[in-house]
Coordinates of N, CA, C and O in Angstrom, one line a residue:
M1 N -14.0 -29.1 -53.3 CA -15.4 -29.3 -53.5 C -15.7 -28.9 -55.0 O -15.3 -27.8 -55.4
K2 N -16.4 -29.7 -55.7 CA -16.8 -29.5 -57.0 C -17.9 -28.4 -57.0 O -18.9 -28.5 -56.4
R3 N -17.6 -27.3 -57.7 CA -18.6 -26.2 -57.8 C -19.5 -26.4 -59.0 O -19.1 -26.6 -60.1
T4 N -20.7 -26.5 -58.7 CA -21.7 -26.7 -59.7 C -22.6 -25.4 -59.7 O -22.6 -24.6 -58.8
Y5 N -23.3 -25.3 -60.8 CA -24.2 -24.1 -61.0 C -25.2 -24.0 -59.8 O -25.4 -23.0 -59.3
K6 N -25.7 -25.2 -59.4 CA -26.7 -25.2 -58.3 C -26.0 -24.7 -57.0 O -26.6 -23.9 -56.3
N7 N -24.8 -25.2 -56.7 CA -24.2 -24.8 -55.5 C -23.9 -23.3 -55.5 O -24.0 -22.6 -54.5
V8 N -23.4 -22.8 -56.7 CA -23.1 -21.3 -56.8 C -24.3 -20.5 -56.6 O -24.3 -19.5 -55.8
L9 N -25.5 -20.9 -57.2 CA -26.7 -20.1 -57.0 C -27.2 -20.2 -55.5 O -27.6 -19.2 -55.0
L10 N -27.1 -21.4 -54.9 CA -27.4 -21.5 -53.5 C -26.6 -20.6 -52.6 O -27.1 -19.9 -51.7
I11 N -25.3 -20.6 -52.8 CA -24.4 -19.8 -52.0 C -24.7 -18.3 -52.3 O -24.8 -17.5 -51.3
M12 N -25.0 -17.9 -53.5 CA -25.3 -16.5 -53.8 C -26.6 -16.1 -53.1 O -26.7 -15.0 -52.5
L13 N -27.6 -16.9 -53.2 CA -28.9 -16.6 -52.5 C -28.7 -16.6 -51.0 O -29.2 -15.6 -50.3
F14 N -28.0 -17.5 -50.5 CA -27.8 -17.6 -49.0 C -27.0 -16.3 -48.6 O -27.4 -15.7 -47.6
T15 N -26.0 -15.9 -49.3 CA -25.2 -14.8 -49.0 C -26.0 -13.5 -49.0 O -25.9 -12.7 -48.1
A16 N -26.9 -13.3 -50.0 CA -27.7 -12.1 -50.0 C -28.7 -12.1 -48.9 O -28.9 -11.0 -48.2
T17 N -29.2 -13.2 -48.5 CA -30.1 -13.3 -47.3 C -29.4 -13.0 -46.1 O -29.9 -12.2 -45.2
L18 N -28.2 -13.5 -45.9 CA -27.4 -13.2 -44.7 C -27.0 -11.7 -44.6 O -27.0 -11.2 -43.5
V19 N -26.7 -11.1 -45.7 CA -26.3 -9.7 -45.6 C -27.5 -8.9 -45.1 O -27.3 -8.1 -44.2
Y20 N -28.7 -9.2 -45.6 CA -29.9 -8.5 -45.1 C -30.1 -8.8 -43.6 O -30.3 -7.9 -42.8
A21 N -30.0 -10.1 -43.2 CA -30.3 -10.5 -41.9 C -29.2 -9.9 -40.9 O -29.6 -9.5 -39.8
E22 N -27.9 -10.0 -41.3 CA -26.9 -9.5 -40.4 C -27.0 -7.9 -40.3 O -26.8 -7.4 -39.2
N23 N -27.4 -7.3 -41.3 CA -27.5 -5.8 -41.2 C -28.7 -5.4 -40.3 O -28.7 -4.3 -39.8
S24 N -29.7 -6.3 -40.2 CA -30.8 -6.0 -39.3 C -30.6 -6.5 -37.9 O -31.5 -6.5 -37.1
N25 N -29.3 -7.0 -37.7 CA -28.9 -7.5 -36.3 C -29.8 -8.6 -35.8 O -30.0 -8.7 -34.6
K26 N -30.3 -9.4 -36.7 CA -31.2 -10.5 -36.2 C -30.4 -11.8 -36.3 O -30.6 -12.7 -35.4
L27 N -29.6 -12.1 -37.3 CA -29.0 -13.3 -37.5 C -27.5 -13.2 -37.7 O -27.0 -12.2 -38.2
K28 N -26.8 -14.3 -37.5 CA -25.4 -14.3 -37.8 C -25.2 -15.7 -38.5 O -25.8 -16.7 -38.2
A29 N -24.3 -15.7 -39.5 CA -24.1 -16.9 -40.3 C -22.6 -17.2 -40.4 O -21.8 -16.3 -40.3
E30 N -22.4 -18.5 -40.6 CA -21.0 -19.0 -40.8 C -21.0 -20.0 -41.9 O -21.9 -20.9 -41.9
I31 N -20.1 -19.9 -42.8 CA -20.0 -20.9 -43.9 C -18.6 -21.5 -43.8 O -17.6 -20.7 -43.8
K32 N -18.5 -22.8 -43.7 CA -17.3 -23.5 -43.6 C -17.2 -24.7 -44.6 O -18.3 -25.2 -45.0
Q33 N -16.0 -25.1 -44.9 CA -15.8 -26.3 -45.7 C -15.2 -27.3 -44.7 O -14.2 -27.0 -44.1
K34 N -15.9 -28.5 -44.6 CA -15.4 -29.5 -43.7 C -15.5 -30.8 -44.5 O -16.6 -31.2 -44.9
E35 N -14.3 -31.5 -44.6 CA -14.3 -32.8 -45.3 C -15.0 -32.7 -46.6 O -15.9 -33.6 -47.0
N36 N -14.7 -31.8 -47.4 CA -15.3 -31.5 -48.8 C -16.8 -31.3 -48.8 O -17.4 -31.5 -49.8
N37 N -17.3 -30.9 -47.6 CA -18.7 -30.5 -47.5 C -18.8 -29.1 -47.2 O -17.9 -28.5 -46.5
L38 N -19.8 -28.4 -47.7 CA -20.1 -27.0 -47.3 C -21.1 -27.0 -46.1 O -22.2 -27.6 -46.2
I39 N -20.7 -26.4 -45.0 CA -21.5 -26.4 -43.8 C -22.0 -24.9 -43.6 O -21.1 -24.0 -43.5
I40 N -23.3 -24.7 -43.5 CA -23.8 -23.3 -43.3 C -24.6 -23.4 -42.0 O -25.5 -24.1 -41.8
K41 N -24.1 -22.5 -41.1 CA -24.8 -22.4 -39.8 C -25.4 -21.0 -39.6 O -24.7 -20.0 -39.9
I42 N -26.6 -21.0 -39.2 CA -27.3 -19.7 -38.9 C -27.6 -19.6 -37.4 O -28.2 -20.5 -36.9
S43 N -27.2 -18.5 -36.8 CA -27.3 -18.3 -35.4 C -28.1 -17.1 -35.0 O -28.1 -16.1 -35.8
K44 N -28.8 -17.1 -33.9 CA -29.5 -16.0 -33.4 C -29.2 -16.0 -31.9 O -29.5 -17.0 -31.2
D45 N -28.7 -14.9 -31.4 CA -28.4 -14.8 -29.9 C -27.5 -15.9 -29.5 O -27.6 -16.5 -28.5
N46 N -26.4 -16.2 -30.4 CA -25.4 -17.2 -30.1 C -25.9 -18.6 -30.0 O -25.3 -19.5 -29.5
E47 N -27.2 -18.9 -30.5 CA -27.7 -20.2 -30.5 C -28.0 -20.6 -32.0 O -28.6 -19.8 -32.7
V48 N -27.5 -21.8 -32.4 CA -27.7 -22.2 -33.8 C -29.2 -22.5 -34.0 O -29.8 -23.3 -33.3
V49 N -29.7 -21.9 -35.0 CA -31.2 -22.1 -35.3 C -31.4 -22.9 -36.6 O -32.4 -23.4 -36.8
D50 N -30.3 -23.0 -37.4 CA -30.4 -23.8 -38.7 C -29.1 -24.1 -39.1 O -28.1 -23.4 -38.9
K51 N -29.0 -25.3 -39.7 CA -27.7 -25.8 -40.2 C -28.0 -26.6 -41.5 O -28.8 -27.4 -41.5
I52 N -27.3 -26.2 -42.5 CA -27.4 -26.9 -43.8 C -26.1 -27.5 -44.2 O -25.0 -26.8 -44.1
K53 N -26.1 -28.7 -44.6 CA -24.9 -29.4 -45.1 C -25.1 -29.7 -46.5 O -26.0 -30.4 -46.9
I54 N -24.1 -29.3 -47.4 CA -24.2 -29.6 -48.8 C -23.0 -30.5 -49.1 O -21.8 -30.1 -49.2
P55 N -23.2 -31.8 -49.2 CA -22.1 -32.8 -49.4 C -21.6 -32.6 -50.8 O -22.2 -32.0 -51.7
R56 N -20.4 -33.2 -51.0 CA -19.7 -33.0 -52.3 C -20.5 -33.7 -53.5 O -20.2 -33.3 -54.6
D57 N -21.4 -34.6 -53.2 CA -22.1 -35.2 -54.3 C -23.4 -34.4 -54.6 O -24.3 -34.9 -55.3
N58 N -23.4 -33.2 -54.2 CA -24.5 -32.2 -54.4 C -25.9 -32.6 -53.8 O -26.9 -32.1 -54.3
E59 N -25.8 -33.5 -52.8 CA -27.0 -33.8 -52.1 C -27.1 -32.9 -50.9 O -26.0 -32.5 -50.3
I60 N -28.3 -32.5 -50.5 CA -28.4 -31.7 -49.3 C -29.1 -32.5 -48.2 O -30.0 -33.2 -48.5
I61 N -28.5 -32.4 -47.0 CA -29.1 -33.1 -45.9 C -29.9 -32.0 -45.1 O -29.3 -31.0 -44.7
Y62 N -31.2 -32.2 -45.0 CA -32.1 -31.3 -44.4 C -32.7 -31.9 -43.1 O -33.3 -32.9 -43.2
K63 N -32.5 -31.2 -42.0 CA -33.2 -31.6 -40.7 C -34.5 -31.0 -40.6 O -34.7 -29.8 -40.6
I64 N -35.5 -31.8 -40.5 CA -36.9 -31.4 -40.5 C -37.2 -30.6 -39.1 O -36.8 -31.1 -38.1
K65 N -37.8 -29.5 -39.2 CA -38.1 -28.6 -38.1 C -39.6 -28.7 -37.8 O -40.4 -28.9 -38.7
P66 N -40.0 -28.4 -36.5 CA -41.4 -28.3 -36.3 C -42.1 -27.3 -37.2 O -41.6 -26.2 -37.5
G67 N -43.3 -27.7 -37.7 CA -44.0 -26.9 -38.6 C -43.7 -27.1 -40.1 O -44.4 -26.6 -41.0
D68 N -42.6 -27.8 -40.4 CA -42.2 -28.0 -41.8 C -43.2 -28.9 -42.5 O -43.8 -29.8 -41.8
T69 N -43.4 -28.7 -43.8 CA -44.2 -29.6 -44.6 C -43.4 -30.1 -45.7 O -42.5 -29.4 -46.2
L70 N -43.7 -31.2 -46.3 CA -42.9 -31.8 -47.4 C -43.1 -30.8 -48.6 O -42.1 -30.6 -49.3
S71 N -44.3 -30.3 -48.8 CA -44.5 -29.4 -49.9 C -43.6 -28.1 -49.8 O -43.1 -27.6 -50.7
A72 N -43.5 -27.5 -48.6 CA -42.7 -26.3 -48.4 C -41.2 -26.6 -48.6 O -40.5 -25.8 -49.2
I73 N -40.8 -27.7 -48.1 CA -39.4 -28.1 -48.3 C -39.1 -28.3 -49.8 O -38.1 -27.9 -50.3
A74 N -40.0 -29.0 -50.5 CA -39.8 -29.3 -51.9 C -39.8 -27.9 -52.7 O -38.9 -27.7 -53.5
L75 N -40.6 -27.0 -52.3 CA -40.7 -25.7 -52.9 C -39.4 -24.9 -52.7 O -38.8 -24.3 -53.6
R76 N -38.9 -25.0 -51.4 CA -37.7 -24.3 -51.0 C -36.5 -24.7 -51.8 O -35.6 -23.9 -52.2
Y77 N -36.4 -26.0 -52.2 CA -35.3 -26.6 -52.9 C -35.5 -26.8 -54.4 O -34.7 -27.4 -55.0
G78 N -36.7 -26.4 -54.9 CA -37.0 -26.6 -56.3 C -37.2 -28.1 -56.7 O -36.8 -28.4 -57.8
K79 N -37.7 -28.9 -55.8 CA -38.0 -30.3 -56.1 C -39.4 -30.6 -56.1 O -40.2 -29.8 -55.5
S80 N -39.8 -31.7 -56.7 CA -41.2 -32.1 -56.6 C -41.5 -32.9 -55.3 O -40.5 -33.5 -54.8
I81 N -42.7 -32.8 -54.8 CA -43.0 -33.5 -53.6 C -42.8 -35.0 -53.8 O -42.3 -35.8 -53.0
K82 N -43.3 -35.5 -55.0 CA -43.2 -36.9 -55.3 C -41.7 -37.4 -55.3 O -41.4 -38.5 -54.7
K83 N -40.8 -36.6 -55.9 CA -39.4 -37.0 -55.9 C -38.8 -37.0 -54.5 O -38.1 -37.9 -54.1
L84 N -39.1 -36.0 -53.7 CA -38.6 -35.9 -52.3 C -39.1 -37.1 -51.5 O -38.3 -37.7 -50.8
A85 N -40.4 -37.5 -51.7 CA -41.0 -38.6 -51.0 C -40.3 -39.9 -51.4 O -39.9 -40.7 -50.6
K86 N -40.1 -40.1 -52.7 CA -39.5 -41.3 -53.2 C -38.0 -41.4 -52.8 O -37.6 -42.5 -52.3
D87 N -37.3 -40.3 -52.9 CA -35.9 -40.4 -52.5 C -35.7 -40.7 -51.0 O -34.6 -41.1 -50.6
N88 N -36.7 -40.4 -50.2 CA -36.6 -40.6 -48.7 C -37.5 -41.7 -48.2 O -37.7 -41.7 -47.0
N89 N -38.1 -42.5 -49.1 CA -38.9 -43.6 -48.6 C -40.1 -43.1 -47.8 O -40.4 -43.7 -46.7
I90 N -40.7 -42.0 -48.1 CA -41.8 -41.5 -47.4 C -43.1 -42.0 -48.0 O -43.4 -41.7 -49.2
K91 N -43.9 -42.7 -47.3 CA -45.1 -43.3 -47.8 C -46.3 -42.3 -47.7 O -47.1 -42.3 -48.6
N92 N -46.3 -41.5 -46.6 CA -47.4 -40.6 -46.4 C -46.8 -39.2 -46.5 O -46.2 -38.7 -45.6
I93 N -47.1 -38.5 -47.6 CA -46.5 -37.1 -47.8 C -47.0 -36.1 -46.8 O -46.5 -35.0 -46.7
D94 N -48.1 -36.4 -46.1 CA -48.7 -35.5 -45.1 C -48.1 -35.8 -43.7 O -48.5 -35.1 -42.8
L95 N -47.2 -36.7 -43.6 CA -46.6 -37.0 -42.3 C -45.1 -37.1 -42.3 O -44.5 -38.0 -42.9
I96 N -44.5 -36.0 -41.9 CA -43.0 -36.0 -41.7 C -42.7 -35.7 -40.3 O -43.5 -35.0 -39.6
I97 N -41.6 -36.2 -39.7 CA -41.3 -36.1 -38.3 C -40.2 -35.1 -38.0 O -39.1 -35.2 -38.6
S98 N -40.5 -34.1 -37.2 CA -39.5 -33.2 -36.8 C -38.3 -33.9 -36.2 O -38.4 -34.8 -35.4
G99 N -37.1 -33.4 -36.6 CA -35.8 -34.0 -36.0 C -35.2 -35.0 -37.0 O -34.0 -35.3 -36.9
K100 N -36.0 -35.6 -37.9 CA -35.5 -36.5 -38.9 C -34.8 -35.8 -40.0 O -35.0 -34.6 -40.1
T101 N -34.1 -36.5 -40.8 CA -33.4 -35.8 -41.9 C -33.9 -36.3 -43.2 O -34.4 -37.4 -43.4
L102 N -33.8 -35.4 -44.2 CA -34.2 -35.7 -45.6 C -33.0 -35.5 -46.4 O -32.1 -34.6 -46.2
I103 N -32.9 -36.3 -47.4 CA -31.8 -36.2 -48.5 C -32.5 -35.5 -49.6 O -33.5 -36.0 -50.2
I104 N -31.9 -34.4 -50.0 CA -32.5 -33.7 -51.2 C -31.5 -33.8 -52.3 O -30.4 -33.3 -52.2
K105 N -31.9 -34.5 -53.4 CA -31.0 -34.7 -54.5 C -31.3 -33.8 -55.7 O -32.4 -33.5 -55.9

């Protein structure tokens, strides 16, 4: 997998968060490489609560969860709402559907 500055920063931030979470006995995380993708799974009580896939072309596939907003997702990944909406053919930025996926470029 090609290491980019963005991926390295994401992994460092994720690792720091996991160290805190695991030390507080709340979460467990697993980072794997599968088919040149980086797969990050976060579990609580042996149940996967979040999964992030970072493909080799540096796009992130994000699964929308209940309560998510496009603005919060954009902020989390350092993107503009307009770009996120355009990249995912979202016509109404106030309406995203839980369970659907977003491509974050």
